[in-house]
Amino acid sequence: MNTKITLVELARLMAEATSTKIRVCELFLRELFATVSQALINGESVKVKGIGTFKVTAVKPRKSVNVTTGDAMDIKAYKKVTFTPDKSLAEALNQPFAQFETVFLNDDVSDEKLAEIDEQYPSFLCDEAEPLEPAPELEPEAFPEPEFIPQAAAEPAPAAPAADIKPEPKPEPKPEPKPEPIPEPKVEAQPEPEPAPAAVEEPAIEEPVGRKALAAFGAPIAADPESAREPVEKPVERPLEKQHAQTSSTPAAVSKPQPVEQDEEDDGFRRPAPRNTYTPTQEQISRQQSSRNRRKLLPWLVLAAVVLGVVCWLFTRGGGKAESDPTMAAVVDSDSIAAVAQSAVITDTVTSKIVLSTLSDKYYDSPWFWVYIYEENKAIISDPNNVTPGTAVVIPPAEKYGIDANDPASLKKAQRRSWEILTQGKR
Amino acid sequence: MHTVKKKDTKAMDNKKLVETVAANLGRTTDDVGKLLDALAGVLRTRCSEMDSVVVPSFGTFEPKKRNERVLRHPGSGRRMLVPPKVVLTFKLSHVLKSKLK
């Protein structure tokens, strides 16, 4: 850093690189620069590959003023040498700042606007966190890393994922999606009491009722089996559904892998969950016949029961695995989420070549997000343009600031922020 | 600064330079070309580390960091944020400067 390299030193470095003698390199250097000098003296411009172009330009004589005395003075004509570094050399030198581009600033960028953006910040964060979630596959064991920086994993990160990651039903679900579940209790309440007293034959009658009720209450519930299998979609729905579907079926299905017989009895209780498995024809037939002769129904019922049992078993095996113990799972899950948020906090070191924007490019795929690294490390970094090499910085998780290189809005926000930071000392 | 741009009638390109140096040293152009490449490589690595290279009686290569700044675009009048950058500057030595006159 900032040392002067003499010709001898240069020769030594060259000799190391080419494994020739230092003496040879030194002679070469002297001869090279002598040749270039001579060419320049002759008024020739010289282009040296990999270094650059030296050009001689003549400067006309002109009159000027002596700054101290104020006297007029003449400046004689002279020649000067301009040096244009070779493109590859220039780029190599500018590598730390290579990602930057000249930006046009909008004249309407004002303090108010920036403040406005800051206000939107929290909600923006939440919105951003949802689509990013890779949640459903989350398994607590996958995130055991205990090393993190606790204060860095502040509230926004864990809170946002907590809402959507949940593969388990939370005992106290978030309040947002409340409107949907409201009709549900009714729907489920209807089918439930009926099949409970009734035995195997009953479902035929009771089923249409459940169906109608379902139709009345609309699509979200009709799609239940799917949504139940994908825990992310409707975290709140699940607890309710589970209460009736799981409580009755899970113990049986889980404890006994092939509980076909049991399911026949169970299936009345569980009807609402896998409703979709019934085809319309089955339904129609059962509806007509139920009024006349229930015995004829039996084969259908048995078939339906078997189908139901299989579906339920599959369903409980797939979905129920994670959900079998809601309270325990919820506890584990909140831990794992904290761990996720915190393990995502990475630290990296700034060097003479790796600056904040380089890090940003590395972790977020765009150099613009350096502002967030800076904000995260404000305590250690006084000047984002001049970070002491060797400084270890915390790389915040992308969700924390809504970082998404593919989202123009996110990029723009970062750019505005960087403009704000860079100019705050200058305005 | 009043500069007169001469038409670039006289120019020494890399090939000519290498040939001249090779002839003066009594080496092949291949050798000289390799040495030149090595020189460029050393310059690149050292200057990237913000070291300056001083060549006596020729000049100094010095990388300098230019801070970012806000300019007004002369044409459109819009403000631009010009990013910071590192540039390689070359300062002619006094010896050569006096010889040029």
Short mmCIF file of C-alpha atoms in Angstrom, two decimals:
data_model
loop_
_atom_site.label_atom_id
_atom_site.label_comp_id
_atom_site.label_asym_id
_atom_site.label_seq_id
_atom_site.Cartn_x
_atom_site.Cartn_y
_atom_site.Cartn_z
CA MET A 1 0.00 0.00 0.00
CA ASN A 2 1.23 3.37 -1.06
CA THR A 3 4.85 2.37 -1.31
CA LYS A 4 7.12 3.56 -4.05
CA ILE A 5 8.59 0.91 -6.23
CA THR A 6 11.97 1.76 -7.67
CA LEU A 7 13.40 0.49 -10.91
CA VAL A 8 15.52 -2.08 -9.09
CA GLU A 9 12.54 -3.34 -7.17
CA LEU A 10 10.55 -3.46 -10.37
CA ALA A 11 13.28 -5.51 -12.02
CA ARG A 12 13.26 -7.90 -9.10
CA LEU A 13 9.50 -8.36 -9.30
CA MET A 14 9.73 -8.95 -13.01
CA ALA A 15 12.51 -11.45 -12.57
CA GLU A 16 10.35 -13.33 -10.10
CA ALA A 17 7.46 -13.36 -12.52
CA THR A 18 9.46 -14.50 -15.54
CA SER A 19 12.16 -16.48 -13.76
CA THR A 20 14.89 -14.61 -15.53
CA LYS A 21 17.85 -12.82 -14.05
CA ILE A 22 17.32 -9.52 -12.32
CA ARG A 23 20.16 -8.06 -14.33
CA VAL A 24 18.42 -8.90 -17.59
CA CYS A 25 15.18 -7.34 -16.41
CA GLU A 26 16.90 -4.20 -15.25
CA LEU A 27 18.70 -3.81 -18.55
CA PHE A 28 15.44 -4.35 -20.35
CA LEU A 29 13.65 -1.74 -18.26
CA ARG A 30 16.35 0.86 -18.79
CA GLU A 31 16.42 0.20 -22.49
CA LEU A 32 12.66 0.23 -22.76
CA PHE A 33 12.18 3.53 -21.02
CA ALA A 34 15.16 5.04 -22.83
CA THR A 35 13.57 4.05 -26.13
CA VAL A 36 10.22 5.45 -25.11
CA SER A 37 11.86 8.67 -23.92
CA GLN A 38 13.76 9.02 -27.14
CA ALA A 39 10.61 8.50 -29.17
CA LEU A 40 8.81 11.10 -27.08
CA ILE A 41 11.65 13.55 -27.53
CA ASN A 42 11.34 12.95 -31.24
CA GLY A 43 7.71 13.94 -30.92
CA GLU A 44 6.37 10.47 -31.53
CA SER A 45 3.58 9.01 -29.52
CA VAL A 46 4.32 5.60 -28.11
CA LYS A 47 1.95 2.82 -27.47
CA VAL A 48 3.12 0.18 -25.04
CA LYS A 49 1.06 -2.96 -24.90
CA GLY A 50 -0.49 -3.62 -21.51
CA ILE A 51 0.62 -0.29 -20.09
CA GLY A 52 -0.75 2.51 -22.17
CA THR A 53 -0.14 5.25 -24.65
CA PHE A 54 2.23 8.16 -24.17
CA LYS A 55 1.45 11.11 -26.32
CA VAL A 56 3.32 14.33 -26.79
CA THR A 57 1.18 17.40 -27.15
CA ALA A 58 2.41 20.90 -27.75
CA VAL A 59 1.11 23.68 -25.55
CA LYS A 60 0.89 27.09 -27.11
CA PRO A 61 2.54 30.05 -25.44
CA ARG A 62 0.11 32.11 -23.45
CA LYS A 63 -0.03 35.04 -21.11
CA SER A 64 -0.83 34.64 -17.52
CA VAL A 65 -0.66 36.51 -14.24
CA ASN A 66 1.75 35.91 -11.44
CA VAL A 67 -0.45 34.90 -8.62
CA THR A 68 1.56 36.53 -5.84
CA THR A 69 2.56 39.79 -7.48
CA GLY A 70 -0.24 40.20 -9.99
CA ASP A 71 2.24 40.98 -12.76
CA ALA A 72 1.58 39.83 -16.24
CA MET A 73 3.85 37.04 -17.35
CA ASP A 74 4.41 34.93 -20.36
CA ILE A 75 4.28 31.19 -20.43
CA LYS A 76 6.39 29.82 -23.19
CA ALA A 77 5.27 27.13 -25.53
CA TYR A 78 6.17 23.71 -24.30
CA LYS A 79 5.39 20.10 -24.87
CA LYS A 80 3.69 17.88 -22.45
CA VAL A 81 3.19 14.17 -22.30
CA THR A 82 -0.24 12.76 -21.74
CA PHE A 83 -0.58 9.20 -20.63
CA THR A 84 -3.62 7.08 -21.28
CA PRO A 85 -3.49 3.78 -19.45
CA ASP A 86 -4.20 0.65 -21.37
CA LYS A 87 -7.80 -0.47 -21.02
CA SER A 88 -6.93 -3.73 -19.30
CA LEU A 89 -4.65 -1.94 -16.85
CA ALA A 90 -7.20 0.75 -16.11
CA GLU A 91 -9.89 -1.81 -15.52
CA ALA A 92 -7.68 -3.86 -13.26
CA LEU A 93 -6.98 -0.79 -11.16
CA ASN A 94 -10.56 0.31 -11.02
CA GLN A 95 -11.76 -3.16 -10.17
CA PRO A 96 -13.03 -2.23 -6.68
CA PHE A 97 -15.32 0.38 -8.21
CA ALA A 98 -16.02 -1.39 -11.44
CA GLN A 99 -19.68 -2.00 -10.65
CA PHE A 100 -20.49 1.65 -10.31
CA GLU A 101 -22.01 3.60 -13.08
CA THR A 102 -22.73 7.23 -13.45
CA VAL A 103 -26.24 7.84 -12.25
CA PHE A 104 -28.54 10.62 -13.27
CA LEU A 105 -30.15 12.12 -10.26
CA ASN A 106 -33.73 13.11 -10.43
CA ASP A 107 -34.30 16.71 -9.57
CA ASP A 108 -37.34 15.77 -7.59
CA VAL A 109 -35.35 13.77 -5.09
CA SER A 110 -35.89 15.63 -1.88
CA ASP A 111 -35.72 15.01 1.81
CA GLU A 112 -39.47 14.60 2.06
CA LYS A 113 -39.48 11.88 -0.50
CA LEU A 114 -36.74 10.01 1.21
CA ALA A 115 -38.57 10.32 4.49
CA GLU A 116 -41.67 8.98 2.81
CA ILE A 117 -39.77 5.97 1.61
CA ASP A 118 -38.46 5.43 5.09
CA GLU A 119 -41.98 5.41 6.42
CA GLN A 120 -43.02 2.73 4.01
CA TYR A 121 -40.09 0.71 5.02
CA PRO A 122 -41.59 -1.71 7.54
CA SER A 123 -44.58 -2.68 5.41
CA PHE A 124 -42.33 -3.03 2.44
CA LEU A 125 -40.26 -5.44 4.41
CA CYS A 126 -43.23 -7.61 5.24
CA ASP A 127 -44.47 -7.71 1.68
CA GLU A 128 -41.07 -8.65 0.50
CA ALA A 129 -40.61 -11.43 2.95
CA GLU A 130 -43.64 -13.38 1.86
CA PRO A 131 -42.91 -14.23 -1.75
CA LEU A 132 -39.31 -14.96 -0.87
CA GLU A 133 -40.24 -17.68 1.55
CA PRO A 134 -38.92 -21.07 0.64
CA ALA A 135 -40.79 -22.18 3.71
CA PRO A 136 -42.56 -25.48 3.34
CA GLU A 137 -39.44 -27.61 3.26
CA LEU A 138 -38.14 -26.07 6.42
CA GLU A 139 -37.11 -28.64 8.89
CA PRO A 140 -35.87 -27.69 12.27
CA GLU A 141 -32.86 -29.96 12.04
CA ALA A 142 -31.71 -28.24 8.89
CA PHE A 143 -30.69 -25.16 10.78
CA PRO A 144 -28.73 -26.16 13.76
CA GLU A 145 -25.95 -23.59 13.44
CA PRO A 146 -25.72 -21.83 16.71
CA GLU A 147 -23.24 -19.12 15.75
CA PHE A 148 -24.83 -15.83 14.92
CA ILE A 149 -24.89 -12.30 16.06
CA PRO A 150 -28.01 -11.94 18.09
CA GLN A 151 -28.60 -8.23 17.84
CA ALA A 152 -28.32 -8.37 14.11
CA ALA A 153 -31.24 -10.73 13.83
CA ALA A 154 -33.54 -7.99 14.99
CA GLU A 155 -37.30 -8.11 15.07
CA PRO A 156 -38.28 -7.76 11.41
CA ALA A 157 -36.55 -10.83 10.13
CA PRO A 158 -37.83 -13.43 12.55
CA ALA A 159 -41.26 -11.87 12.74
CA ALA A 160 -41.95 -11.87 9.05
CA PRO A 161 -40.89 -15.44 8.36
CA ALA A 162 -42.72 -16.61 11.43
CA ALA A 163 -45.98 -15.82 9.77
CA ASP A 164 -45.41 -17.71 6.55
CA ILE A 165 -42.79 -20.31 7.26
CA LYS A 166 -44.90 -22.15 9.76
CA PRO A 167 -45.38 -25.60 8.42
CA GLU A 168 -47.22 -26.39 11.62
CA PRO A 169 -50.43 -24.87 12.85
CA LYS A 170 -49.57 -22.23 15.34
CA PRO A 171 -51.67 -22.38 18.45
CA GLU A 172 -52.16 -18.63 18.20
CA PRO A 173 -52.36 -17.91 14.47
CA LYS A 174 -51.70 -14.49 13.05
CA PRO A 175 -54.75 -12.30 12.87
CA GLU A 176 -54.43 -11.21 9.22
CA PRO A 177 -56.27 -13.96 7.33
CA LYS A 178 -59.11 -14.15 9.83
CA PRO A 179 -61.91 -13.44 7.37
CA GLU A 180 -61.43 -16.74 5.59
CA PRO A 181 -61.67 -19.13 8.47
CA ILE A 182 -64.89 -17.62 9.74
CA PRO A 183 -67.21 -19.63 7.53
CA GLU A 184 -65.23 -22.70 8.15
CA PRO A 185 -66.33 -23.58 11.62
CA LYS A 186 -69.90 -23.68 10.39
CA VAL A 187 -69.09 -25.93 7.52
CA GLU A 188 -67.26 -28.27 9.66
CA ALA A 189 -69.69 -28.09 12.43
CA GLN A 190 -72.43 -29.33 10.16
CA PRO A 191 -70.91 -32.48 8.87
CA GLU A 192 -69.39 -33.34 12.15
CA PRO A 193 -72.25 -33.82 14.49
CA GLU A 194 -74.24 -35.82 11.97
CA PRO A 195 -71.77 -38.52 11.18
CA ALA A 196 -70.80 -38.81 14.78
CA PRO A 197 -73.88 -40.67 15.93
CA ALA A 198 -74.53 -42.30 12.59
CA ALA A 199 -72.62 -45.37 11.61
CA VAL A 200 -71.38 -46.62 8.27
CA GLU A 201 -74.65 -46.14 6.42
CA GLU A 202 -75.24 -42.61 7.44
CA PRO A 203 -72.72 -40.73 5.33
CA ALA A 204 -74.80 -41.13 2.19
CA ILE A 205 -77.44 -38.81 3.51
CA GLU A 206 -75.24 -36.52 5.39
CA GLU A 207 -72.75 -36.15 2.64
CA PRO A 208 -74.85 -34.02 0.30
CA VAL A 209 -75.56 -31.73 3.16
CA GLY A 210 -71.90 -31.24 3.73
CA ARG A 211 -71.48 -30.73 0.04
CA LYS A 212 -74.13 -28.10 -0.17
CA ALA A 213 -72.79 -26.39 2.81
CA LEU A 214 -69.44 -26.47 1.17
CA ALA A 215 -70.75 -25.02 -2.02
CA ALA A 216 -72.48 -22.33 -0.06
CA PHE A 217 -69.32 -21.40 1.67
CA GLY A 218 -67.32 -21.20 -1.45
CA ALA A 219 -64.07 -22.08 -2.96
CA PRO A 220 -61.43 -21.69 -0.29
CA ILE A 221 -62.76 -24.59 1.64
CA ALA A 222 -63.56 -26.73 -1.34
CA ALA A 223 -59.88 -26.73 -2.15
CA ASP A 224 -59.03 -27.87 1.31
CA PRO A 225 -57.17 -31.11 0.79
CA GLU A 226 -54.65 -29.27 -1.35
CA SER A 227 -54.19 -26.38 0.95
CA ALA A 228 -53.90 -28.69 3.84
CA ARG A 229 -51.07 -30.44 2.16
CA GLU A 230 -49.27 -27.20 1.48
CA PRO A 231 -48.89 -25.76 4.87
CA VAL A 232 -47.74 -22.33 3.71
CA GLU A 233 -50.84 -21.18 2.00
CA LYS A 234 -53.28 -20.82 4.80
CA PRO A 235 -51.66 -21.14 8.11
CA VAL A 236 -54.77 -20.24 10.00
CA GLU A 237 -57.12 -22.59 8.30
CA ARG A 238 -55.18 -25.55 9.30
CA PRO A 239 -55.65 -25.53 13.02
CA LEU A 240 -59.37 -25.65 12.56
CA GLU A 241 -59.30 -28.27 9.94
CA LYS A 242 -56.91 -30.27 11.93
CA GLN A 243 -58.98 -30.13 14.98
CA HIS A 244 -61.57 -32.12 13.22
CA ALA A 245 -59.62 -33.96 10.58
CA GLN A 246 -56.50 -34.64 12.49
CA THR A 247 -57.73 -35.26 15.94
CA SER A 248 -59.88 -38.09 14.79
CA SER A 249 -57.76 -39.48 12.02
CA THR A 250 -54.16 -38.91 12.92
CA PRO A 251 -53.86 -41.23 15.83
CA ALA A 252 -55.40 -44.04 13.90
CA ALA A 253 -53.65 -43.37 10.65
CA VAL A 254 -50.27 -42.75 12.13
CA SER A 255 -50.21 -45.49 14.63
CA LYS A 256 -51.51 -48.09 12.19
CA PRO A 257 -50.19 -47.77 8.70
CA GLN A 258 -53.09 -49.62 7.07
CA PRO A 259 -56.14 -48.75 9.11
CA VAL A 260 -58.71 -49.50 6.44
CA GLU A 261 -61.22 -51.03 8.80
CA GLN A 262 -60.89 -48.28 11.28
CA ASP A 263 -61.09 -45.71 8.62
CA GLU A 264 -64.44 -46.97 7.60
CA GLU A 265 -65.73 -45.87 10.90
CA ASP A 266 -63.57 -42.85 11.07
CA ASP A 267 -64.43 -41.75 7.67
CA GLY A 268 -67.71 -40.26 8.66
CA PHE A 269 -65.89 -37.88 10.86
CA ARG A 270 -63.35 -37.08 8.31
CA ARG A 271 -65.56 -36.67 5.35
CA PRO A 272 -65.10 -32.92 5.05
CA ALA A 273 -61.37 -33.14 4.62
CA PRO A 274 -61.09 -35.22 1.45
CA ARG A 275 -64.41 -34.23 -0.09
CA ASN A 276 -62.82 -33.67 -3.42
CA THR A 277 -62.15 -37.31 -3.87
CA TYR A 278 -65.82 -37.94 -4.55
CA THR A 279 -66.83 -37.79 -8.11
CA PRO A 280 -70.13 -36.16 -9.01
CA THR A 281 -71.59 -39.40 -10.29
CA GLN A 282 -70.97 -41.12 -7.04
CA GLU A 283 -72.61 -38.31 -5.30
CA GLN A 284 -75.68 -38.27 -7.48
CA ILE A 285 -76.15 -41.94 -7.23
CA SER A 286 -75.80 -41.94 -3.52
CA ARG A 287 -78.20 -39.07 -3.23
CA GLN A 288 -80.93 -40.83 -5.18
CA GLN A 289 -80.48 -44.13 -3.59
CA SER A 290 -80.18 -42.93 -0.11
CA SER A 291 -83.84 -42.10 -0.03
CA ARG A 292 -84.85 -45.56 -1.31
CA ASN A 293 -82.55 -48.24 -0.23
CA ARG A 294 -79.51 -47.83 1.83
CA ARG A 295 -78.38 -51.37 1.40
CA LYS A 296 -77.69 -50.88 -2.25
CA LEU A 297 -75.40 -48.16 -1.19
CA LEU A 298 -73.18 -50.42 0.75
CA PRO A 299 -70.72 -51.31 -2.00
CA TRP A 300 -70.42 -47.65 -2.85
CA LEU A 301 -69.96 -46.76 0.72
CA VAL A 302 -67.33 -49.38 1.22
CA LEU A 303 -65.56 -48.18 -1.90
CA ALA A 304 -65.82 -44.60 -0.82
CA ALA A 305 -64.65 -45.47 2.64
CA VAL A 306 -61.63 -47.30 1.29
CA VAL A 307 -60.79 -44.43 -1.01
CA LEU A 308 -61.24 -42.03 1.83
CA GLY A 309 -59.17 -44.10 4.11
CA VAL A 310 -56.32 -44.30 1.64
CA VAL A 311 -56.50 -40.61 0.90
CA CYS A 312 -56.65 -39.73 4.54
CA TRP A 313 -53.83 -42.02 5.31
CA LEU A 314 -51.72 -40.49 2.59
CA PHE A 315 -52.72 -37.06 3.68
CA THR A 316 -51.93 -37.63 7.29
CA ARG A 317 -48.72 -39.33 6.44
CA GLY A 318 -47.59 -36.43 4.25
CA GLY A 319 -49.03 -33.47 6.05
CA GLY A 320 -49.45 -34.98 9.44
CA LYS A 321 -45.84 -35.86 9.90
CA ALA A 322 -44.94 -32.31 10.51
CA GLU A 323 -48.18 -31.53 12.22
CA SER A 324 -48.59 -34.43 14.52
CA ASP A 325 -47.64 -32.47 17.57
CA PRO A 326 -48.69 -28.89 17.12
CA THR A 327 -47.44 -27.46 20.36
CA MET A 328 -44.09 -29.17 20.31
CA ALA A 329 -43.63 -28.39 16.67
CA ALA A 330 -44.50 -24.77 17.23
CA VAL A 331 -41.90 -24.50 19.93
CA VAL A 332 -39.24 -26.14 17.83
CA ASP A 333 -40.26 -24.07 14.91
CA SER A 334 -39.93 -20.72 16.57
CA ASP A 335 -36.47 -21.79 17.60
CA SER A 336 -35.59 -22.88 14.14
CA ILE A 337 -36.83 -19.64 12.69
CA ALA A 338 -34.71 -17.66 15.04
CA ALA A 339 -31.84 -19.88 14.03
CA VAL A 340 -32.60 -19.34 10.36
CA ALA A 341 -32.66 -15.62 10.72
CA GLN A 342 -29.52 -15.58 12.72
CA SER A 343 -27.53 -18.14 10.85
CA ALA A 344 -28.19 -16.09 7.76
CA VAL A 345 -26.06 -13.36 9.29
CA ILE A 346 -22.70 -13.73 7.71
CA THR A 347 -19.60 -11.78 8.38
CA ASP A 348 -17.01 -10.92 5.80
CA THR A 349 -13.87 -8.89 5.72
CA VAL A 350 -13.16 -5.73 3.82
CA THR A 351 -9.77 -5.63 2.16
CA SER A 352 -8.05 -3.21 -0.13
CA LYS A 353 -9.75 -4.88 -3.06
CA ILE A 354 -12.98 -6.02 -1.50
CA VAL A 355 -15.15 -3.10 -0.56
CA LEU A 356 -18.77 -2.88 0.48
CA SER A 357 -20.07 -2.91 -3.04
CA THR A 358 -17.99 -5.94 -3.92
CA LEU A 359 -19.48 -7.73 -0.94
CA SER A 360 -22.93 -6.61 -1.94
CA ASP A 361 -22.38 -7.97 -5.40
CA LYS A 362 -21.19 -11.22 -3.93
CA TYR A 363 -24.05 -11.77 -1.51
CA TYR A 364 -26.96 -9.98 -3.15
CA ASP A 365 -26.03 -10.05 -6.83
CA SER A 366 -26.01 -6.32 -7.13
CA PRO A 367 -23.47 -3.77 -5.95
CA TRP A 368 -26.16 -1.33 -5.01
CA PHE A 369 -27.10 -3.09 -1.83
CA TRP A 370 -23.88 -2.03 -0.18
CA VAL A 371 -25.98 0.59 1.59
CA TYR A 372 -27.58 -2.09 3.70
CA ILE A 373 -24.26 -3.59 4.63
CA TYR A 374 -23.21 -0.13 5.62
CA GLU A 375 -26.34 0.46 7.64
CA GLU A 376 -25.87 -2.83 9.37
CA ASN A 377 -22.34 -1.85 10.32
CA LYS A 378 -22.76 1.84 10.92
CA ALA A 379 -21.18 1.39 14.30
CA ILE A 380 -17.89 0.24 12.82
CA ILE A 381 -17.82 2.08 9.53
CA SER A 382 -17.54 5.82 9.59
CA ASP A 383 -17.06 6.41 5.87
CA PRO A 384 -18.55 3.84 3.49
CA ASN A 385 -16.13 4.94 0.79
CA ASN A 386 -13.15 4.46 2.99
CA VAL A 387 -13.50 1.32 5.03
CA THR A 388 -10.34 0.30 6.79
CA PRO A 389 -9.05 -2.91 5.21
CA GLY A 390 -9.44 -5.81 7.58
CA THR A 391 -12.70 -4.59 9.00
CA ALA A 392 -15.07 -7.51 9.56
CA VAL A 393 -18.56 -6.51 8.55
CA VAL A 394 -21.87 -8.21 9.17
CA ILE A 395 -23.75 -9.14 6.03
CA PRO A 396 -27.42 -8.76 6.91
CA PRO A 397 -29.91 -11.35 5.65
CA ALA A 398 -31.50 -10.27 2.42
CA GLU A 399 -35.01 -10.33 3.86
CA LYS A 400 -34.18 -7.86 6.55
CA TYR A 401 -33.99 -4.97 4.12
CA GLY A 402 -36.06 -6.46 1.36
CA ILE A 403 -33.05 -7.02 -0.81
CA ASP A 404 -33.86 -8.50 -4.16
CA ALA A 405 -31.59 -7.87 -7.10
CA ASN A 406 -34.37 -8.84 -9.49
CA ASP A 407 -36.82 -6.36 -8.10
CA PRO A 408 -36.44 -2.91 -9.64
CA ALA A 409 -38.23 -1.33 -6.70
CA SER A 410 -35.77 -2.83 -4.29
CA LEU A 411 -32.86 -1.68 -6.41
CA LYS A 412 -34.21 1.79 -6.71
CA LYS A 413 -34.69 2.03 -3.02
CA ALA A 414 -31.09 1.02 -2.46
CA GLN A 415 -29.93 3.58 -4.98
CA ARG A 416 -31.90 6.34 -3.33
CA ARG A 417 -30.55 5.27 0.00
CA SER A 418 -26.99 5.33 -1.30
CA TRP A 419 -27.52 8.76 -2.75
CA GLU A 420 -28.80 9.88 0.60
CA ILE A 421 -25.86 8.41 2.45
CA LEU A 422 -23.25 9.68 0.07
CA THR A 423 -24.55 13.21 0.03
CA GLN A 424 -25.51 13.66 3.62
CA GLY A 425 -22.19 15.30 4.43
CA LYS A 426 -22.28 17.52 1.38
CA ARG A 427 -25.61 19.22 1.46
CA MET B 1 -4.94 25.07 -21.50
CA HIS B 2 -4.20 25.77 -25.10
CA THR B 3 -3.14 22.63 -26.76
CA VAL B 4 -2.44 22.04 -30.35
CA LYS B 5 -3.28 18.62 -31.54
CA LYS B 6 -0.76 17.48 -34.02
CA LYS B 7 -1.88 15.02 -36.54
CA ASP B 8 -0.55 11.75 -35.39
CA THR B 9 1.85 11.32 -38.20
CA LYS B 10 4.62 10.02 -36.08
CA ALA B 11 3.74 7.18 -33.83
CA MET B 12 5.58 4.27 -32.38
CA ASP B 13 3.39 1.27 -31.91
CA ASN B 14 4.09 -1.67 -29.71
CA LYS B 15 5.60 -3.74 -32.45
CA LYS B 16 8.06 -1.08 -33.44
CA LEU B 17 8.96 -0.47 -29.82
CA VAL B 18 9.64 -4.12 -29.18
CA GLU B 19 11.76 -4.37 -32.28
CA THR B 20 13.81 -1.35 -31.35
CA VAL B 21 14.38 -2.54 -27.81
CA ALA B 22 15.24 -6.03 -29.02
CA ALA B 23 17.73 -4.66 -31.47
CA ASN B 24 19.41 -2.47 -28.85
CA LEU B 25 19.58 -5.30 -26.33
CA GLY B 26 20.62 -7.91 -28.82
CA ARG B 27 17.73 -10.16 -27.89
CA THR B 28 14.89 -11.66 -29.82
CA THR B 29 11.59 -9.82 -30.08
CA ASP B 30 10.01 -12.84 -28.43
CA ASP B 31 12.09 -12.37 -25.30
CA VAL B 32 11.40 -8.68 -25.19
CA GLY B 33 7.71 -9.27 -25.71
CA LYS B 34 7.63 -11.64 -22.76
CA LEU B 35 9.51 -9.19 -20.58
CA LEU B 36 7.09 -6.47 -21.57
CA ASP B 37 4.17 -8.66 -20.65
CA ALA B 38 5.78 -9.33 -17.30
CA LEU B 39 6.27 -5.63 -16.76
CA ALA B 40 2.64 -4.97 -17.53
CA GLY B 41 1.64 -7.75 -15.14
CA VAL B 42 3.77 -6.37 -12.33
CA LEU B 43 2.44 -2.87 -12.93
CA ARG B 44 -1.09 -4.17 -12.82
CA THR B 45 -0.74 -6.07 -9.58
CA ARG B 46 1.30 -3.44 -7.78
CA CYS B 47 -0.72 -0.50 -8.94
CA SER B 48 -3.90 -2.32 -7.97
CA GLU B 49 -2.47 -2.30 -4.48
CA MET B 50 -2.04 1.44 -4.77
CA ASP B 51 1.73 1.24 -5.01
CA SER B 52 3.37 3.76 -7.29
CA VAL B 53 6.18 2.88 -9.64
CA VAL B 54 9.03 5.32 -10.08
CA VAL B 55 11.19 5.11 -13.16
CA PRO B 56 14.16 7.44 -12.86
CA SER B 57 14.52 10.05 -15.59
CA PHE B 58 11.24 8.92 -17.10
CA GLY B 59 8.38 9.46 -14.73
CA THR B 60 6.13 8.07 -12.04
CA PHE B 61 3.11 5.85 -12.40
CA GLU B 62 0.80 6.53 -9.55
CA PRO B 63 -2.68 5.15 -9.00
CA LYS B 64 -4.98 7.74 -7.52
CA LYS B 65 -8.43 7.45 -6.13
CA ARG B 66 -10.93 9.91 -7.41
CA ASN B 67 -13.85 10.49 -5.10
CA GLU B 68 -17.35 10.35 -6.39
CA ARG B 69 -18.82 13.69 -7.21
CA VAL B 70 -21.95 15.31 -8.45
CA LEU B 71 -21.72 16.94 -11.84
CA ARG B 72 -24.17 18.79 -13.95
CA HIS B 73 -24.53 17.34 -17.37
CA PRO B 74 -23.53 20.17 -19.72
CA GLY B 75 -26.10 19.19 -22.31
CA SER B 76 -29.19 18.29 -20.36
CA GLY B 77 -28.42 20.17 -17.18
CA ARG B 78 -29.28 17.16 -15.09
CA ARG B 79 -27.26 16.27 -12.08
CA MET B 80 -25.17 13.16 -12.27
CA LEU B 81 -23.53 11.20 -9.54
CA VAL B 82 -20.17 10.18 -10.90
CA PRO B 83 -18.91 7.13 -9.06
CA PRO B 84 -15.56 6.96 -7.31
CA LYS B 85 -12.77 5.37 -9.26
CA VAL B 86 -9.11 4.56 -9.24
CA VAL B 87 -7.10 5.94 -12.12
CA LEU B 88 -3.49 5.48 -13.06
CA THR B 89 -1.73 8.80 -13.40
CA PHE B 90 1.63 9.37 -14.98
CA LYS B 91 3.84 12.23 -14.01
CA LEU B 92 6.70 13.04 -16.30
CA SER B 93 10.08 13.34 -14.64
CA HIS B 94 11.81 16.71 -14.75
CA VAL B 95 14.71 15.25 -16.63
CA LEU B 96 12.57 14.15 -19.52
CA LYS B 97 10.46 17.25 -19.32
CA SER B 98 13.46 19.48 -19.87
CA LYS B 99 14.62 17.30 -22.72
CA LEU B 100 11.26 17.63 -24.43
CA LYS B 101 11.48 21.37 -24.79
#
